[in-house]
Short mmCIF file of C-alpha atoms and ligand atoms in Angstrom, two decimals:
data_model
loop_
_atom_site.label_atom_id
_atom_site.label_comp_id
_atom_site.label_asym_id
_atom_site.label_seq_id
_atom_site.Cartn_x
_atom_site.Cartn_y
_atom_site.Cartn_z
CA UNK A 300 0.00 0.00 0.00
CA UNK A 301 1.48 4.03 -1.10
CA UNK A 302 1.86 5.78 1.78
CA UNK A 303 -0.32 9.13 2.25
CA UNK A 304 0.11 11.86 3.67
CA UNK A 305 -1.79 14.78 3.89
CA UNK A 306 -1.43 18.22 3.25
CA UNK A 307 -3.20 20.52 6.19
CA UNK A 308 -2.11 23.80 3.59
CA UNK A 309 -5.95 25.03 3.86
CA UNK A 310 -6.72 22.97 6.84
CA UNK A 311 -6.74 22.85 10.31
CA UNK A 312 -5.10 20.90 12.73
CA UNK A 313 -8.76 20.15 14.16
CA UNK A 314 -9.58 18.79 10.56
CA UNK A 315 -6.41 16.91 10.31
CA UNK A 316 -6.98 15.21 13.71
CA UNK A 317 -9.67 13.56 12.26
CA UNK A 318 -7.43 11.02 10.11
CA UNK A 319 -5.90 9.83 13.20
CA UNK A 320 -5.80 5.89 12.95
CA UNK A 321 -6.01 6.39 9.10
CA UNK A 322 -2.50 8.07 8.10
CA UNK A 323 0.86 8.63 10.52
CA UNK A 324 2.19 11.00 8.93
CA UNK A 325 1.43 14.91 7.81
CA UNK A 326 2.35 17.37 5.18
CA UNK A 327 3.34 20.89 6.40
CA UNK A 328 3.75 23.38 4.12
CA UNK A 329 5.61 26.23 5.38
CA UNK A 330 6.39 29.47 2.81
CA UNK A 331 7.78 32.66 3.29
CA UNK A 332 6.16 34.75 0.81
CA UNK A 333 9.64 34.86 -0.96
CA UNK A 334 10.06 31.44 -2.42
CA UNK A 335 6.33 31.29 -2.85
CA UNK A 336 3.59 34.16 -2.84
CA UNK A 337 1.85 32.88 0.42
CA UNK A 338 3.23 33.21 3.63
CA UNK A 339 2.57 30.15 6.19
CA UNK A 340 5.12 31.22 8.92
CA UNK A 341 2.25 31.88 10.89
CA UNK A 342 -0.06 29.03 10.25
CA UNK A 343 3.11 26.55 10.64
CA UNK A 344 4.79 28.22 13.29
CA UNK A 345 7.61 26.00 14.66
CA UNK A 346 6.67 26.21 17.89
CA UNK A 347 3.18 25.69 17.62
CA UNK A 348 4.28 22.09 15.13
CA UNK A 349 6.55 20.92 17.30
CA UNK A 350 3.64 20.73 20.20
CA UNK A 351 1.85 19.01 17.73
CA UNK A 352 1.82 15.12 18.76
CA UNK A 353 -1.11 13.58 16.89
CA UNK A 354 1.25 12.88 13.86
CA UNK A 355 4.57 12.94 12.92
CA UNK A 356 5.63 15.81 10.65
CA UNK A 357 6.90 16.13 7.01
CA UNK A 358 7.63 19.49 6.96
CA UNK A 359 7.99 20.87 3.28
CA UNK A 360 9.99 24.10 3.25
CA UNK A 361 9.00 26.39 0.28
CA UNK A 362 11.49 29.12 1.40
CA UNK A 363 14.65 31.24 0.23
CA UNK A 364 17.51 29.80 2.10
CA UNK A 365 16.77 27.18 3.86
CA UNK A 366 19.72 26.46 5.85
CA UNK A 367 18.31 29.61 8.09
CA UNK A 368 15.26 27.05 8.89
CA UNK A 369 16.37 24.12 10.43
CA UNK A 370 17.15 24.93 13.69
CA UNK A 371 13.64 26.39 14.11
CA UNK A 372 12.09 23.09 12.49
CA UNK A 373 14.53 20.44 14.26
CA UNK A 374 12.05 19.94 17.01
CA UNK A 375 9.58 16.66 16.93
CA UNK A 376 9.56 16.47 13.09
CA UNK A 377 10.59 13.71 11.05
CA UNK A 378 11.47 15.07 7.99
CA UNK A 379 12.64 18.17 6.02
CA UNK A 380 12.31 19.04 2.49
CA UNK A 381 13.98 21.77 1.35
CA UNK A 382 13.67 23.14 -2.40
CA UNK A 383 17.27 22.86 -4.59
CA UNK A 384 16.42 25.99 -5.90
CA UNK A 385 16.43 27.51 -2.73
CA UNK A 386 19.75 27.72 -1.66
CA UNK A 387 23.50 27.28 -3.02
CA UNK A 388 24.21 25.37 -0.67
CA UNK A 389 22.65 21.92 -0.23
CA UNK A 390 25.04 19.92 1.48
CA UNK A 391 25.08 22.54 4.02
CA UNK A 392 21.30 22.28 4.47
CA UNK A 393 21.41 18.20 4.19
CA UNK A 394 23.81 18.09 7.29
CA UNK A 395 22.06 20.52 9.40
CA UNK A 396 19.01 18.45 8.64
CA UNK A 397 21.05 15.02 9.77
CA UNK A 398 22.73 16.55 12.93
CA UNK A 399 19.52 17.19 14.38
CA UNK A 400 18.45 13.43 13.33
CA UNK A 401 15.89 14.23 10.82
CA UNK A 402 15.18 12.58 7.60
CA UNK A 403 16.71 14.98 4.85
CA UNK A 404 14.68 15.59 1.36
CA UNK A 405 15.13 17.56 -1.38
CA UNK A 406 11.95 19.12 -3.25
CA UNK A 407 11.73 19.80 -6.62
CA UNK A 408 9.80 22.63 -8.90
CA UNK A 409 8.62 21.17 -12.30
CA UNK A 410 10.97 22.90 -14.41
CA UNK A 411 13.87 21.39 -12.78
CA UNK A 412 15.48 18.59 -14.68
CA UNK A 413 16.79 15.65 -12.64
CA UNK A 414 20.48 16.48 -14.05
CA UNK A 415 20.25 19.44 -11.82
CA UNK A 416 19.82 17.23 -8.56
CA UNK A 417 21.46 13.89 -9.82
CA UNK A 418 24.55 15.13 -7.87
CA UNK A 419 22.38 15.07 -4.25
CA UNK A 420 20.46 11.75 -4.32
CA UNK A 421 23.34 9.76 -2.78
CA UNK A 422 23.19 12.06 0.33
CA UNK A 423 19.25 12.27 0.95
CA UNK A 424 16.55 10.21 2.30
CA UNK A 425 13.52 11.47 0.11
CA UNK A 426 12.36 12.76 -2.94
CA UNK A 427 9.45 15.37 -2.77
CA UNK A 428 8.87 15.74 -7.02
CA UNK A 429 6.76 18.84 -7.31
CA UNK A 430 3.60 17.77 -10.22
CA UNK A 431 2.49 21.50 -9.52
CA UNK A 432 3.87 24.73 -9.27
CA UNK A 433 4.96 24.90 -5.60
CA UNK A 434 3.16 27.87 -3.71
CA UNK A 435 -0.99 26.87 -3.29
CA UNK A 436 -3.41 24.06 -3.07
CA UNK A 437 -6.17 23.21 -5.80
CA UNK A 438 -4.31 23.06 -9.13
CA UNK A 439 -3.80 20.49 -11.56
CA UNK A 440 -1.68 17.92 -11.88
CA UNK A 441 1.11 18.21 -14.60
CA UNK A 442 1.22 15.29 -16.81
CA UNK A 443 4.61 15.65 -17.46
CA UNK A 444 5.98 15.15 -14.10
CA UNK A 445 5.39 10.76 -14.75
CA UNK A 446 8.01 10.83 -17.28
CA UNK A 447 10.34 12.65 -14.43
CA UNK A 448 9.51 10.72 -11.47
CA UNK A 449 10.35 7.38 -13.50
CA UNK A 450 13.76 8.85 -14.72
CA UNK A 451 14.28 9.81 -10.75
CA UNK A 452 13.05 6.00 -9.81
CA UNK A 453 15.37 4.00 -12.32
CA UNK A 454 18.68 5.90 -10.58
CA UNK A 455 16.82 6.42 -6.83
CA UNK A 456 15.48 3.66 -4.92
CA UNK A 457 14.51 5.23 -1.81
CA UNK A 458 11.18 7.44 -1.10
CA UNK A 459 9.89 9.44 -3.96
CA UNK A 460 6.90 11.42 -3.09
CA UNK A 461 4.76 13.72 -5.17
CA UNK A 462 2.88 16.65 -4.25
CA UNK A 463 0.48 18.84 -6.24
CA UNK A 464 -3.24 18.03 -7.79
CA UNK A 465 -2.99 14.35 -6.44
CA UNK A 466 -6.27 12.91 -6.53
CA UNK A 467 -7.55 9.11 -6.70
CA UNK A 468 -6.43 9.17 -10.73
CA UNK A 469 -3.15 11.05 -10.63
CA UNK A 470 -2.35 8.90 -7.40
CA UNK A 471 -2.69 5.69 -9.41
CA UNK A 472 -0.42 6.61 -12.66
CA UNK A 473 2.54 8.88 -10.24
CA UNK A 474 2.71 5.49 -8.54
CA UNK A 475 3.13 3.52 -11.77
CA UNK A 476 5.71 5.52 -12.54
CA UNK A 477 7.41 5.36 -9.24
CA UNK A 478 6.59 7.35 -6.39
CA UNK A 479 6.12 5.91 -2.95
CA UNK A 480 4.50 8.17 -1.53
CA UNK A 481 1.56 10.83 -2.07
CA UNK A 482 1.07 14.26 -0.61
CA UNK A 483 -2.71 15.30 -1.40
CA UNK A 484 -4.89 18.06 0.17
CA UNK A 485 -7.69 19.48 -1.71
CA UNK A 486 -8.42 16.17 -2.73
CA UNK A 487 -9.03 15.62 1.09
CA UNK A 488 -10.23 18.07 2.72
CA UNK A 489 -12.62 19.97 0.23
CA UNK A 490 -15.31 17.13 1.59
CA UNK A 491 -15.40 14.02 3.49
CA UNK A 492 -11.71 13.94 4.58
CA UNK A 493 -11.86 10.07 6.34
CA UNK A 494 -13.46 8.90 2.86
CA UNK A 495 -11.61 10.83 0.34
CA UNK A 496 -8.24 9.43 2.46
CA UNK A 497 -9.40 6.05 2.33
CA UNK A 498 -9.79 6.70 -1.50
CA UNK A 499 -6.22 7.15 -2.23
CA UNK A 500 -4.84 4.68 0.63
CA UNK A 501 -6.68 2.19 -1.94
CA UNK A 502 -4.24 3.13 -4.73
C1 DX5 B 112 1.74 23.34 -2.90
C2 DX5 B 112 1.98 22.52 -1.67
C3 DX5 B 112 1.12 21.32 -1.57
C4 DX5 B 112 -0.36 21.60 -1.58
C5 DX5 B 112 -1.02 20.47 -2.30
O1 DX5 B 112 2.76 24.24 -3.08
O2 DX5 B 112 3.31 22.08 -1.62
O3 DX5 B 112 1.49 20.48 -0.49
O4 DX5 B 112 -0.94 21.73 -0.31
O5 DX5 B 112 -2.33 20.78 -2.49
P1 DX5 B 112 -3.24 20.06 -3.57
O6 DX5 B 112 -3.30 18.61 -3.18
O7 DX5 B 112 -4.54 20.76 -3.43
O8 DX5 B 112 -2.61 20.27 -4.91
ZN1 ZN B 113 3.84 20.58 -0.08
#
């Protein structure tokens, strides 16, 4: 069975709660209006996530150097994705990430080719392949994006995940093509979030 996770980007914690039992862990998009338009420091602040206990955290950083986040995000999270377009220095950010015994990830936007990142997959735990524009919730899935995460699968073999306009269809082919793992939230939480879950956990 794909691992889910979901992404609480429009949601609240209260809503999330609600999948306890269902999925372990959750998707937390934090942006600081650089990177991305939105601004989630507030939403996602560290403190406030690391109190958090009902899950354990992904935490997907959609900010301009990154390497100024991790101390702040090192507290009862698993996991830390940071963009590679983000910074200039990604083994920097990888180590941080390691000393304070997370899981390390890179994320990437759509236009980046995987000869951009090749160089970091030795050194990295996790995949997070972008199939929208990073920045909000609700668009579409870009078809594209299969042909990439199977070029990332035949050289990677640990967790790919994919994140953007996942729904019970998209799910089913980004996991044909390789990923282990899917990030979804409109899909969700625009409705019945324990049956739209249990849609996807099917995939
Ligand atoms: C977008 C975020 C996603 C977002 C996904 O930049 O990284 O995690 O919440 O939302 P949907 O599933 O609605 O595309
Ligand atoms: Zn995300």
């Amino acid at each position: 069975m794909v691992e889910v996770s979901p992404s609480i980007l429009d949601a609240s914690l209260k809503q999330a709660e609600e999948l306890k039992g269902l999925v372990s862990r959750m998707h937390i998009d934090v942006m600081d209006g650089l990177f991305v338009e939105q601004n989630t420091l507030k939403k996602f602040d560290a403190k406030k996530i690391s109190a958090w206990n009902a899950f354990e955290k992904d935490v997907h950083l959609m900010v301009e150097k990154p390497e100024k986040f991790i101390s702040k995000y090192s507290k009862n999270n698993r996991l830390i994705w940071f963009h590679v377009e983000a910074t200039k220095k990604p083994f920097e950010v990888i180590e941080k990430i390691n000393e304070k015994k997370m899981l390390a990830g890179i994320a990437v936007k759509p236009s980046t080719p995987l000869k951009d990142f090749a160089f970091l997959l030795n050194y990295v735990d996790s995949v997070l392949v972008m199939t929208v524009e990073p920045g909000k919730g609700g668009q579409k899935f870009i078809p594209k994006m299969l042909e990439k995460i199977f070029l990332i699968r035949s050289v990677f073999s640990r967790e790919i995940c994919v994140d953007g306009g996942i729904n019970p269809l998209t799910a089913k082919q980004a996991v044909k093509a390789g990923a282990s793992c899917i990030v979804a939230g409109s899909f969700i939480f625009k409705g019945n979030a324990v049956k739209n879950t249990k849609k996807l956990l099917i995939t």
